[in-house]
Amino acid sequence: MDTYRIAVIPGDGIGPEVLAEGVKALDAAAELDGSFRFAFTYFPWGCEYYLKTGKMMPDDGLDTLRGFDAIYLGAVGYPGVPDHISLRELLLKIRHEFDEYVNVRPVKLLKGAPCPLKDAKREDIDMIFIRENSEGEYAGSGAWLYKDQPEEVVIQNGVFSRKGCERIMRYAYQLARDSGKTLTSISKGNALNYSMVFWDQIFKEVGREYPDVETHSLLVDAASMFMVKDPGRFQIVVASNLFGDILTDLGAAISGGMGLAAGANLNPDRKFPSMFEPIHGSAPDIAGRGMANPLAAVWSASQMLDFFGHEDWGKKLLSAIETALTGARALTPDLGGTASTAQVGDEVVRILKAAR
Ligand code: NAD
Ligand code: IPM
Ligand code: MN
């Protein structure tokens, strides 16, 4: 029997609440299949840990994680610890150090999920964002000069390497080819005269290897507008770290909300563990009340099953989410229901078992 060793980092706020339901779903899939199992090891890292120890994770945290087959993360960040410390020292550190350079974020309006766009057809909202996840605007390069002086200057550099751009574009082109979909690149080459001009150039260069893929390029401002006015024009989308971050929250908004938006941080070379997480944050406004929607965390668990080669179970879990949405027997308040986080998780497991 295959055993997948998963490092679980529940993190802060609603992180632990939603992850518990994802773990239930993974265990249920494994139990129903019978040929594989999960071994979960929990790490109590995050803001509370920081307040106790002065660190978001121990100094050898990355070495500890390295041996796992995957990481399952809830959310990081909480009032009381500055966000740029909590995120940089845990979530972004893992993405960066484990070279999880591909962030796969589906934006798909599942059956039964609410959409605020009055004219949108369900099948028009079906995209996959491929977000560059290792450099760009998030490279962390810069300086803070003459702090608190009248001459104070801050510099935040965007870092776009040829290697970094080529590999994310190639991943996106390959996905577009394999799925027979169009590829749209998100740019801002009219204003960002180095980074985004280079981005556009690499998009064209790599495109020569994929003459069969239909491509489009949109400026990020127009892309935001079209995602609302004409979402059907997007299929596979490749974007830089920051643009991908922003557009996928917009994507969440048009496809059921933050409680339904999943993401996979992949190290495609499989040299390091990949990390699966809902894209939402710790939601301090609703944390601790058992009312967070766990479906984003469950969807990212389905991405984990895909990643381990159990696409059949990945699909079944996603379809169980869809059945839970359409059946509406247990939905959290963000989806208009009154169920608790755990009741939604139980409903997904019930559906998974019933579909057997
Ligand atoms: P957020 O995603 O936590 O919350 C935004 C809004 O969406 C809130 O009203 C929240 O209640 C709602 N929401 C989010 N997830 C939900 C769910 N599963 N069910 C129901 N409602 C949900 O974003 P924020 O408020 O900007 O950030 C809060 C903290 O989380 C900050 O510290 C931020 O830095 C951090 N953050 C972490 C991650 C991550 O760990 N991946 C992602 C985004 C933000
Ligand atoms: C996300 C989050 C993170 C990001 C933050 C918390 C650093 O917003 O995963 O979308 O910007 O990548
Ligand atoms: Mn985000």
CSV table of C-alpha atoms and ligand atoms in Angstrom, one decimal:
chain,number,residue,atom,x,y,z
A,1,MET,CA,0.0,0.0,0.0
A,2,ASP,CA,1.3,3.5,-0.9
A,3,THR,CA,1.6,5.9,2.0
A,4,TYR,CA,1.7,9.6,1.3
A,5,ARG,CA,3.4,11.5,4.0
A,6,ILE,CA,1.8,14.9,4.4
A,7,ALA,CA,3.1,17.8,6.5
A,8,VAL,CA,0.0,19.7,7.7
A,9,ILE,CA,0.5,23.3,8.7
A,10,PRO,CA,-3.0,24.5,9.8
A,11,GLY,CA,-1.6,28.0,10.5
A,12,ASP,CA,-3.8,30.8,11.8
A,13,GLY,CA,-7.4,31.9,12.1
A,14,ILE,CA,-9.7,29.7,10.0
A,15,GLY,CA,-6.8,27.7,8.7
A,16,PRO,CA,-7.1,24.9,11.2
A,17,GLU,CA,-10.9,24.8,10.9
A,18,VAL,CA,-10.9,24.3,7.1
A,19,LEU,CA,-8.0,22.0,7.0
A,20,ALA,CA,-9.6,19.5,9.3
A,21,GLU,CA,-12.3,19.0,6.7
A,22,GLY,CA,-9.8,18.6,3.9
A,23,VAL,CA,-8.1,15.9,6.0
A,24,LYS,CA,-11.4,14.1,6.5
A,25,ALA,CA,-12.0,14.1,2.7
A,26,LEU,CA,-8.5,12.8,1.9
A,27,ASP,CA,-8.9,10.0,4.5
A,28,ALA,CA,-12.2,9.1,3.0
A,29,ALA,CA,-10.9,8.9,-0.5
A,30,ALA,CA,-8.0,6.7,0.7
A,31,GLU,CA,-10.3,4.5,2.7
A,32,LEU,CA,-12.7,4.0,-0.3
A,33,ASP,CA,-9.9,3.3,-2.7
A,34,GLY,CA,-8.0,0.9,-0.4
A,35,SER,CA,-4.7,1.0,-2.3
A,36,PHE,CA,-3.2,4.1,-0.6
A,37,ARG,CA,-3.3,5.9,2.7
A,38,PHE,CA,-2.2,9.2,4.1
A,39,ALA,CA,0.1,9.8,7.1
A,40,PHE,CA,-0.4,13.3,8.5
A,41,THR,CA,2.1,15.0,10.6
A,42,TYR,CA,1.0,18.3,12.2
A,43,PHE,CA,3.2,21.4,12.7
A,44,PRO,CA,1.9,24.1,15.0
A,45,TRP,CA,3.7,26.9,13.1
A,46,GLY,CA,2.2,30.3,12.6
A,47,CYS,CA,1.4,33.5,14.4
A,48,GLU,CA,0.8,32.0,17.9
A,49,TYR,CA,4.0,30.1,17.5
A,50,TYR,CA,5.7,33.4,16.6
A,51,LEU,CA,4.4,35.1,19.7
A,52,LYS,CA,5.8,32.3,21.8
A,53,THR,CA,9.1,31.7,20.1
A,54,GLY,CA,9.9,34.8,18.0
A,55,LYS,CA,9.9,32.6,14.9
A,56,MET,CA,7.2,31.5,12.5
A,57,MET,CA,8.8,28.1,12.2
A,58,PRO,CA,11.9,26.6,13.7
A,59,ASP,CA,15.3,27.3,12.1
A,60,ASP,CA,15.3,23.7,10.7
A,61,GLY,CA,11.7,23.9,9.6
A,62,LEU,CA,12.4,23.6,5.9
A,63,ASP,CA,14.7,20.6,6.5
A,64,THR,CA,11.9,19.0,8.4
A,65,LEU,CA,9.4,19.6,5.6
A,66,ARG,CA,11.8,18.5,2.9
A,67,GLY,CA,11.2,14.8,3.5
A,68,PHE,CA,7.4,14.9,3.0
A,69,ASP,CA,5.5,14.0,-0.1
A,70,ALA,CA,3.4,17.2,0.1
A,71,ILE,CA,2.5,20.0,2.4
A,72,TYR,CA,-1.1,20.9,3.2
A,73,LEU,CA,-1.5,24.5,4.5
A,74,GLY,CA,-4.4,26.3,5.9
A,75,ALA,CA,-3.7,30.1,6.2
A,76,VAL,CA,-1.0,32.3,7.6
A,77,GLY,CA,-1.3,35.8,9.1
A,78,TYR,CA,-3.1,37.2,12.1
A,79,PRO,CA,-3.5,40.6,13.8
A,80,GLY,CA,-0.7,41.0,16.3
A,81,VAL,CA,2.1,39.9,14.0
A,82,PRO,CA,3.0,42.1,11.1
A,83,ASP,CA,1.8,40.5,7.8
A,84,HIS,CA,5.1,41.0,6.0
A,85,ILE,CA,6.9,39.0,8.8
A,86,SER,CA,4.3,36.2,9.1
A,87,LEU,CA,3.9,35.6,5.4
A,88,ARG,CA,7.5,36.1,4.4
A,89,GLU,CA,8.8,33.8,7.1
A,90,LEU,CA,6.5,30.9,6.5
A,91,LEU,CA,4.2,30.8,3.4
A,92,LEU,CA,6.4,32.7,1.0
A,93,LYS,CA,9.5,31.1,2.3
A,94,ILE,CA,8.2,27.6,1.6
A,95,ARG,CA,7.0,28.6,-1.9
A,96,HIS,CA,10.3,30.1,-2.6
A,97,GLU,CA,12.8,27.7,-1.0
A,98,PHE,CA,11.0,24.7,-2.4
A,99,ASP,CA,11.0,26.2,-5.8
A,100,GLU,CA,7.2,25.9,-6.1
A,101,TYR,CA,7.3,28.1,-9.1
A,102,VAL,CA,3.9,27.1,-10.5
A,103,ASN,CA,0.7,28.2,-8.7
A,104,VAL,CA,-2.3,26.5,-10.3
A,105,ARG,CA,-5.5,28.3,-9.4
A,106,PRO,CA,-8.7,27.1,-11.0
A,107,VAL,CA,-11.4,29.7,-11.5
A,108,LYS,CA,-14.4,27.6,-12.3
A,109,LEU,CA,-18.0,28.2,-11.5
A,110,LEU,CA,-19.2,24.9,-10.2
A,111,LYS,CA,-22.8,23.9,-10.4
A,112,GLY,CA,-24.7,25.3,-7.5
A,113,ALA,CA,-22.1,28.0,-6.7
A,114,PRO,CA,-23.4,31.5,-6.7
A,115,CYS,CA,-22.2,34.1,-9.3
A,116,PRO,CA,-22.7,37.8,-8.9
A,117,LEU,CA,-22.5,38.4,-12.7
A,118,LYS,CA,-26.1,38.6,-13.9
A,119,ASP,CA,-25.4,37.7,-17.5
A,120,ALA,CA,-22.7,35.2,-17.2
A,121,LYS,CA,-23.3,31.6,-18.3
A,122,ARG,CA,-21.9,29.0,-16.0
A,123,GLU,CA,-19.7,27.4,-18.7
A,124,ASP,CA,-18.1,30.8,-19.4
A,125,ILE,CA,-16.4,30.8,-16.1
A,126,ASP,CA,-13.9,28.0,-16.5
A,127,MET,CA,-10.3,29.1,-16.4
A,128,ILE,CA,-7.1,27.9,-14.9
A,129,PHE,CA,-4.7,30.6,-13.7
A,130,ILE,CA,-1.0,29.7,-13.9
A,131,ARG,CA,0.6,32.2,-11.6
A,132,GLU,CA,4.4,32.6,-11.5
A,133,ASN,CA,5.1,31.8,-7.8
A,134,SER,CA,8.8,32.2,-7.3
A,135,GLU,CA,10.0,35.7,-8.3
A,136,GLY,CA,8.6,38.8,-10.0
A,137,GLU,CA,7.1,41.4,-7.8
A,138,TYR,CA,7.4,39.0,-4.8
A,139,ALA,CA,11.2,38.6,-5.1
A,140,GLY,CA,11.7,40.5,-1.9
A,141,SER,CA,14.5,42.6,-3.3
A,142,GLY,CA,14.7,46.3,-2.3
A,143,ALA,CA,15.9,48.7,0.3
A,144,TRP,CA,14.6,51.1,2.9
A,145,LEU,CA,16.9,54.1,3.0
A,146,TYR,CA,17.1,57.0,5.4
A,147,LYS,CA,14.4,55.5,7.5
A,148,ASP,CA,12.3,58.1,9.3
A,149,GLN,CA,14.3,60.9,7.7
A,150,PRO,CA,12.8,63.5,5.4
A,151,GLU,CA,14.8,61.9,2.6
A,152,GLU,CA,13.3,58.5,3.2
A,153,VAL,CA,13.2,56.3,0.1
A,154,VAL,CA,11.9,52.8,-0.3
A,155,ILE,CA,12.7,50.6,-3.3
A,156,GLN,CA,10.8,47.4,-4.2
A,157,ASN,CA,12.3,45.6,-7.2
A,158,GLY,CA,10.6,43.2,-9.5
A,159,VAL,CA,12.8,40.4,-10.5
A,160,PHE,CA,12.0,38.7,-13.8
A,161,SER,CA,14.7,36.2,-14.9
A,162,ARG,CA,14.8,34.5,-18.3
A,163,LYS,CA,14.7,31.1,-16.6
A,164,GLY,CA,11.8,32.1,-14.4
A,165,CYS,CA,9.7,33.5,-17.2
A,166,GLU,CA,10.5,30.8,-19.7
A,167,ARG,CA,9.6,28.0,-17.3
A,168,ILE,CA,6.2,29.4,-16.2
A,169,MET,CA,5.3,30.2,-19.8
A,170,ARG,CA,6.3,26.8,-21.0
A,171,TYR,CA,4.2,25.2,-18.2
A,172,ALA,CA,1.2,27.3,-19.3
A,173,TYR,CA,1.7,26.6,-23.0
A,174,GLN,CA,2.0,22.9,-22.4
A,175,LEU,CA,-1.2,22.9,-20.3
A,176,ALA,CA,-3.0,24.8,-23.1
A,177,ARG,CA,-1.8,22.3,-25.7
A,178,ASP,CA,-2.7,19.3,-23.6
A,179,SER,CA,-6.1,20.6,-22.8
A,180,GLY,CA,-6.8,22.1,-26.2
A,181,LYS,CA,-7.5,25.5,-24.7
A,182,THR,CA,-6.4,29.0,-25.5
A,183,LEU,CA,-3.7,30.8,-23.5
A,184,THR,CA,-3.9,34.4,-22.3
A,185,SER,CA,-0.9,36.3,-20.9
A,186,ILE,CA,-1.5,39.1,-18.5
A,187,SER,CA,0.8,42.1,-19.1
A,188,LYS,CA,1.4,45.7,-18.2
A,189,GLY,CA,4.0,46.4,-20.9
A,190,ASN,CA,2.7,49.8,-21.5
A,191,ALA,CA,3.9,51.1,-18.1
A,192,LEU,CA,6.3,48.5,-16.7
A,193,ASN,CA,9.0,49.2,-19.4
A,194,TYR,CA,11.5,46.5,-18.3
A,195,SER,CA,9.7,43.7,-16.5
A,196,MET,CA,6.5,43.4,-18.6
A,197,VAL,CA,8.2,44.2,-21.9
A,198,PHE,CA,10.5,41.3,-21.1
A,199,TRP,CA,7.5,39.1,-20.0
A,200,ASP,CA,5.7,39.8,-23.4
A,201,GLN,CA,8.9,39.0,-25.3
A,202,ILE,CA,9.3,35.7,-23.5
A,203,PHE,CA,5.7,34.9,-24.0
A,204,LYS,CA,6.2,35.3,-27.8
A,205,GLU,CA,9.5,33.4,-27.8
A,206,VAL,CA,8.2,30.4,-26.0
A,207,GLY,CA,5.1,30.6,-28.1
A,208,ARG,CA,7.2,29.6,-31.2
A,209,GLU,CA,7.5,26.1,-29.7
A,210,TYR,CA,3.7,26.0,-29.5
A,211,PRO,CA,2.4,27.2,-32.8
A,212,ASP,CA,-0.7,25.1,-32.3
A,213,VAL,CA,-1.8,27.1,-29.2
A,214,GLU,CA,-4.1,30.1,-29.7
A,215,THR,CA,-2.8,33.0,-27.7
A,216,HIS,CA,-4.0,36.3,-26.4
A,217,SER,CA,-2.2,39.0,-24.5
A,218,LEU,CA,-4.2,41.5,-22.3
A,219,LEU,CA,-3.1,44.4,-20.1
A,220,VAL,CA,-3.9,43.7,-16.5
A,221,ASP,CA,-6.4,46.5,-16.2
A,222,ALA,CA,-8.4,45.5,-19.2
A,223,ALA,CA,-8.1,41.8,-18.1
A,224,SER,CA,-9.8,42.8,-14.8
A,225,MET,CA,-12.6,44.4,-16.7
A,226,PHE,CA,-13.1,41.5,-19.1
A,227,MET,CA,-13.1,39.0,-16.2
A,228,VAL,CA,-16.3,40.7,-15.1
A,229,LYS,CA,-17.8,41.7,-18.4
A,230,ASP,CA,-16.8,38.7,-20.6
A,231,PRO,CA,-15.2,35.9,-18.5
A,232,GLY,CA,-15.7,33.4,-21.4
A,233,ARG,CA,-12.7,34.8,-23.2
A,234,PHE,CA,-10.3,33.3,-20.6
A,235,GLN,CA,-9.3,29.7,-20.6
A,236,ILE,CA,-5.7,29.1,-19.5
A,237,VAL,CA,-4.2,32.3,-18.1
A,238,VAL,CA,-0.5,33.0,-17.3
A,239,ALA,CA,0.3,35.8,-15.0
A,240,SER,CA,3.1,37.2,-12.9
A,241,ASN,CA,3.2,36.7,-9.1
A,242,LEU,CA,1.3,39.9,-8.1
A,243,PHE,CA,-1.1,40.1,-11.1
A,244,GLY,CA,-1.9,36.4,-10.6
A,245,ASP,CA,-2.6,37.1,-6.9
A,246,ILE,CA,-5.0,39.9,-7.5
A,247,LEU,CA,-6.8,38.4,-10.5
A,248,THR,CA,-7.4,35.1,-8.6
A,249,ASP,CA,-9.2,36.9,-5.8
A,250,LEU,CA,-11.3,38.5,-8.5
A,251,GLY,CA,-11.7,35.0,-10.0
A,252,ALA,CA,-12.9,33.8,-6.6
A,253,ALA,CA,-15.5,36.6,-6.5
A,254,ILE,CA,-17.0,35.5,-9.8
A,255,SER,CA,-17.0,31.8,-9.0
A,256,GLY,CA,-18.6,31.5,-5.6
A,257,GLY,CA,-16.4,33.4,-3.3
A,258,MET,CA,-13.2,33.0,-1.2
A,259,GLY,CA,-14.6,29.9,0.4
A,260,LEU,CA,-14.4,28.1,-3.0
A,261,ALA,CA,-11.1,29.1,-4.4
A,262,ALA,CA,-8.3,26.5,-4.3
A,263,GLY,CA,-4.6,26.5,-5.2
A,264,ALA,CA,-1.7,24.2,-5.7
A,265,ASN,CA,1.9,25.4,-5.4
A,266,LEU,CA,3.8,23.0,-7.5
A,267,ASN,CA,7.4,22.1,-7.8
A,268,PRO,CA,7.0,20.3,-11.1
A,269,ASP,CA,10.5,18.8,-10.9
A,270,ARG,CA,9.3,17.0,-7.7
A,271,LYS,CA,12.7,17.7,-6.2
A,272,PHE,CA,10.9,19.4,-3.2
A,273,PRO,CA,7.4,18.8,-1.8
A,274,SER,CA,4.6,20.8,-3.4
A,275,MET,CA,2.1,22.6,-1.2
A,276,PHE,CA,-1.7,22.7,-1.4
A,277,GLU,CA,-3.8,25.4,0.2
A,278,PRO,CA,-7.0,27.4,-0.2
A,279,ILE,CA,-6.2,30.8,-1.6
A,280,HIS,CA,-8.0,32.7,1.1
A,281,GLY,CA,-6.4,34.0,4.2
A,282,SER,CA,-7.0,33.5,7.9
A,283,ALA,CA,-10.3,35.5,7.9
A,284,PRO,CA,-9.9,37.0,11.4
A,285,ASP,CA,-13.4,38.4,11.0
A,286,ILE,CA,-15.0,34.9,11.2
A,287,ALA,CA,-12.3,32.8,12.8
A,288,GLY,CA,-13.1,30.6,15.8
A,289,ARG,CA,-16.8,30.5,15.1
A,290,GLY,CA,-17.0,27.3,13.0
A,291,MET,CA,-18.6,29.1,10.1
A,292,ALA,CA,-15.7,29.2,7.6
A,293,ASN,CA,-16.4,27.5,4.3
A,294,PRO,CA,-14.1,24.5,4.0
A,295,LEU,CA,-14.7,23.8,0.3
A,296,ALA,CA,-11.7,25.7,-0.9
A,297,ALA,CA,-9.5,23.6,1.3
A,298,VAL,CA,-11.3,20.4,0.1
A,299,TRP,CA,-10.8,21.4,-3.5
A,300,SER,CA,-7.1,21.9,-2.9
A,301,ALA,CA,-7.1,18.4,-1.4
A,302,SER,CA,-8.5,17.2,-4.7
A,303,GLN,CA,-5.6,18.9,-6.4
A,304,MET,CA,-3.3,17.0,-4.1
A,305,LEU,CA,-5.0,13.7,-5.2
A,306,ASP,CA,-4.4,14.7,-8.9
A,307,PHE,CA,-0.8,15.5,-8.1
A,308,PHE,CA,-0.3,12.0,-6.6
A,309,GLY,CA,-1.7,10.5,-9.8
A,310,HIS,CA,-5.1,9.7,-8.4
A,311,GLU,CA,-6.9,11.9,-10.8
A,312,ASP,CA,-10.0,9.6,-10.5
A,313,TRP,CA,-10.3,10.5,-6.8
A,314,GLY,CA,-9.4,14.1,-7.6
A,315,LYS,CA,-12.4,14.2,-9.9
A,316,LYS,CA,-14.7,12.4,-7.6
A,317,LEU,CA,-13.9,14.8,-4.7
A,318,LEU,CA,-14.5,17.8,-7.0
A,319,SER,CA,-17.8,16.3,-8.1
A,320,ALA,CA,-18.7,15.7,-4.4
A,321,ILE,CA,-18.1,19.4,-3.8
A,322,GLU,CA,-20.5,20.1,-6.7
A,323,THR,CA,-23.1,17.7,-5.4
A,324,ALA,CA,-22.8,19.3,-1.9
A,325,LEU,CA,-23.4,22.8,-3.6
A,326,THR,CA,-26.4,21.7,-5.7
A,327,GLY,CA,-27.9,19.6,-2.9
A,328,ALA,CA,-27.6,22.5,-0.5
A,329,ARG,CA,-28.2,20.3,2.6
A,330,ALA,CA,-25.2,21.7,4.4
A,331,LEU,CA,-23.7,25.1,3.3
A,332,THR,CA,-21.9,27.7,5.3
A,333,PRO,CA,-23.3,31.3,5.7
A,334,ASP,CA,-21.1,32.7,2.9
A,335,LEU,CA,-23.1,30.5,0.5
A,336,GLY,CA,-26.4,31.4,2.1
A,337,GLY,CA,-26.6,28.3,4.5
A,338,THR,CA,-26.5,27.8,8.2
A,339,ALA,CA,-24.2,24.8,8.4
A,340,SER,CA,-21.0,24.7,10.3
A,341,THR,CA,-17.6,24.1,8.8
A,342,ALA,CA,-17.6,20.5,10.1
A,343,GLN,CA,-21.1,19.8,8.8
A,344,VAL,CA,-20.0,20.8,5.3
A,345,GLY,CA,-17.0,18.5,5.6
A,346,ASP,CA,-19.2,15.6,6.8
A,347,GLU,CA,-21.6,16.2,3.9
A,348,VAL,CA,-18.7,16.0,1.4
A,349,VAL,CA,-17.6,12.7,2.9
A,350,ARG,CA,-21.2,11.4,2.9
A,351,ILE,CA,-21.5,12.2,-0.8
A,352,LEU,CA,-18.2,10.6,-1.6
A,353,LYS,CA,-19.2,7.4,0.1
A,354,ALA,CA,-22.7,7.4,-1.4
A,355,ALA,CA,-21.3,7.8,-4.9
A,356,ARG,CA,-19.3,4.7,-4.6
B,1,NAD,P1,-9.1,36.7,3.7
B,1,NAD,O1,-9.0,35.8,2.5
B,1,NAD,O2,-8.6,36.1,5.0
B,1,NAD,O3,-10.5,37.2,4.0
B,1,NAD,C1,-11.2,38.1,3.0
B,1,NAD,C2,-12.7,38.0,3.3
B,1,NAD,O4,-13.2,36.7,2.8
B,1,NAD,C3,-13.1,38.0,4.7
B,1,NAD,O5,-14.4,38.7,4.8
B,1,NAD,C4,-13.3,36.6,5.1
B,1,NAD,O6,-14.3,36.3,6.1
B,1,NAD,C5,-13.8,35.9,3.8
B,1,NAD,N1,-13.4,34.5,3.7
B,1,NAD,C6,-12.1,34.1,3.4
B,1,NAD,N2,-12.1,32.8,3.4
B,1,NAD,C7,-13.3,32.3,3.7
B,1,NAD,C8,-13.9,31.1,3.9
B,1,NAD,N3,-13.2,29.9,3.8
B,1,NAD,N4,-15.2,31.0,4.2
B,1,NAD,C9,-16.0,32.1,4.3
B,1,NAD,N5,-15.5,33.4,4.2
B,1,NAD,C10,-14.2,33.5,3.9
B,1,NAD,O7,-8.2,38.0,3.4
B,1,NAD,P2,-7.7,39.2,4.4
B,1,NAD,O8,-8.8,39.5,5.3
B,1,NAD,O9,-7.2,40.2,3.4
B,1,NAD,O10,-6.5,38.6,5.1
B,1,NAD,C11,-6.5,38.1,6.5
B,1,NAD,C12,-5.1,37.6,6.9
B,1,NAD,O11,-4.8,36.4,6.1
B,1,NAD,C13,-4.0,38.6,6.6
B,1,NAD,O12,-3.0,38.4,7.7
B,1,NAD,C14,-3.4,38.2,5.3
B,1,NAD,O13,-2.1,38.5,5.1
B,1,NAD,C15,-3.5,36.7,5.4
B,1,NAD,N6,-3.6,36.0,4.1
B,1,NAD,C16,-3.1,34.7,4.1
B,1,NAD,C17,-3.2,33.9,2.9
B,1,NAD,C18,-2.6,32.6,2.9
B,1,NAD,O14,-2.2,32.1,3.9
B,1,NAD,N7,-2.6,31.9,1.8
B,1,NAD,C19,-3.9,34.4,1.8
B,1,NAD,C20,-4.5,35.7,1.9
B,1,NAD,C21,-4.4,36.5,3.0
B,2,IPM,C1,-2.3,34.3,-1.6
B,2,IPM,C2,-2.0,35.3,-0.6
B,2,IPM,C3,-0.5,35.5,-0.4
B,2,IPM,C4,0.1,35.9,-1.8
B,2,IPM,C5,-0.1,36.5,0.7
B,2,IPM,C6,-0.7,36.1,2.0
B,2,IPM,C7,1.4,36.7,0.8
B,2,IPM,O1,-2.6,36.5,-0.9
B,2,IPM,O2,-1.8,33.1,-1.5
B,2,IPM,O3,-3.0,34.6,-2.6
B,2,IPM,O4,0.0,37.1,-2.1
B,2,IPM,O5,0.6,35.1,-2.5
B,3,MN,MN,-4.0,36.4,-2.5
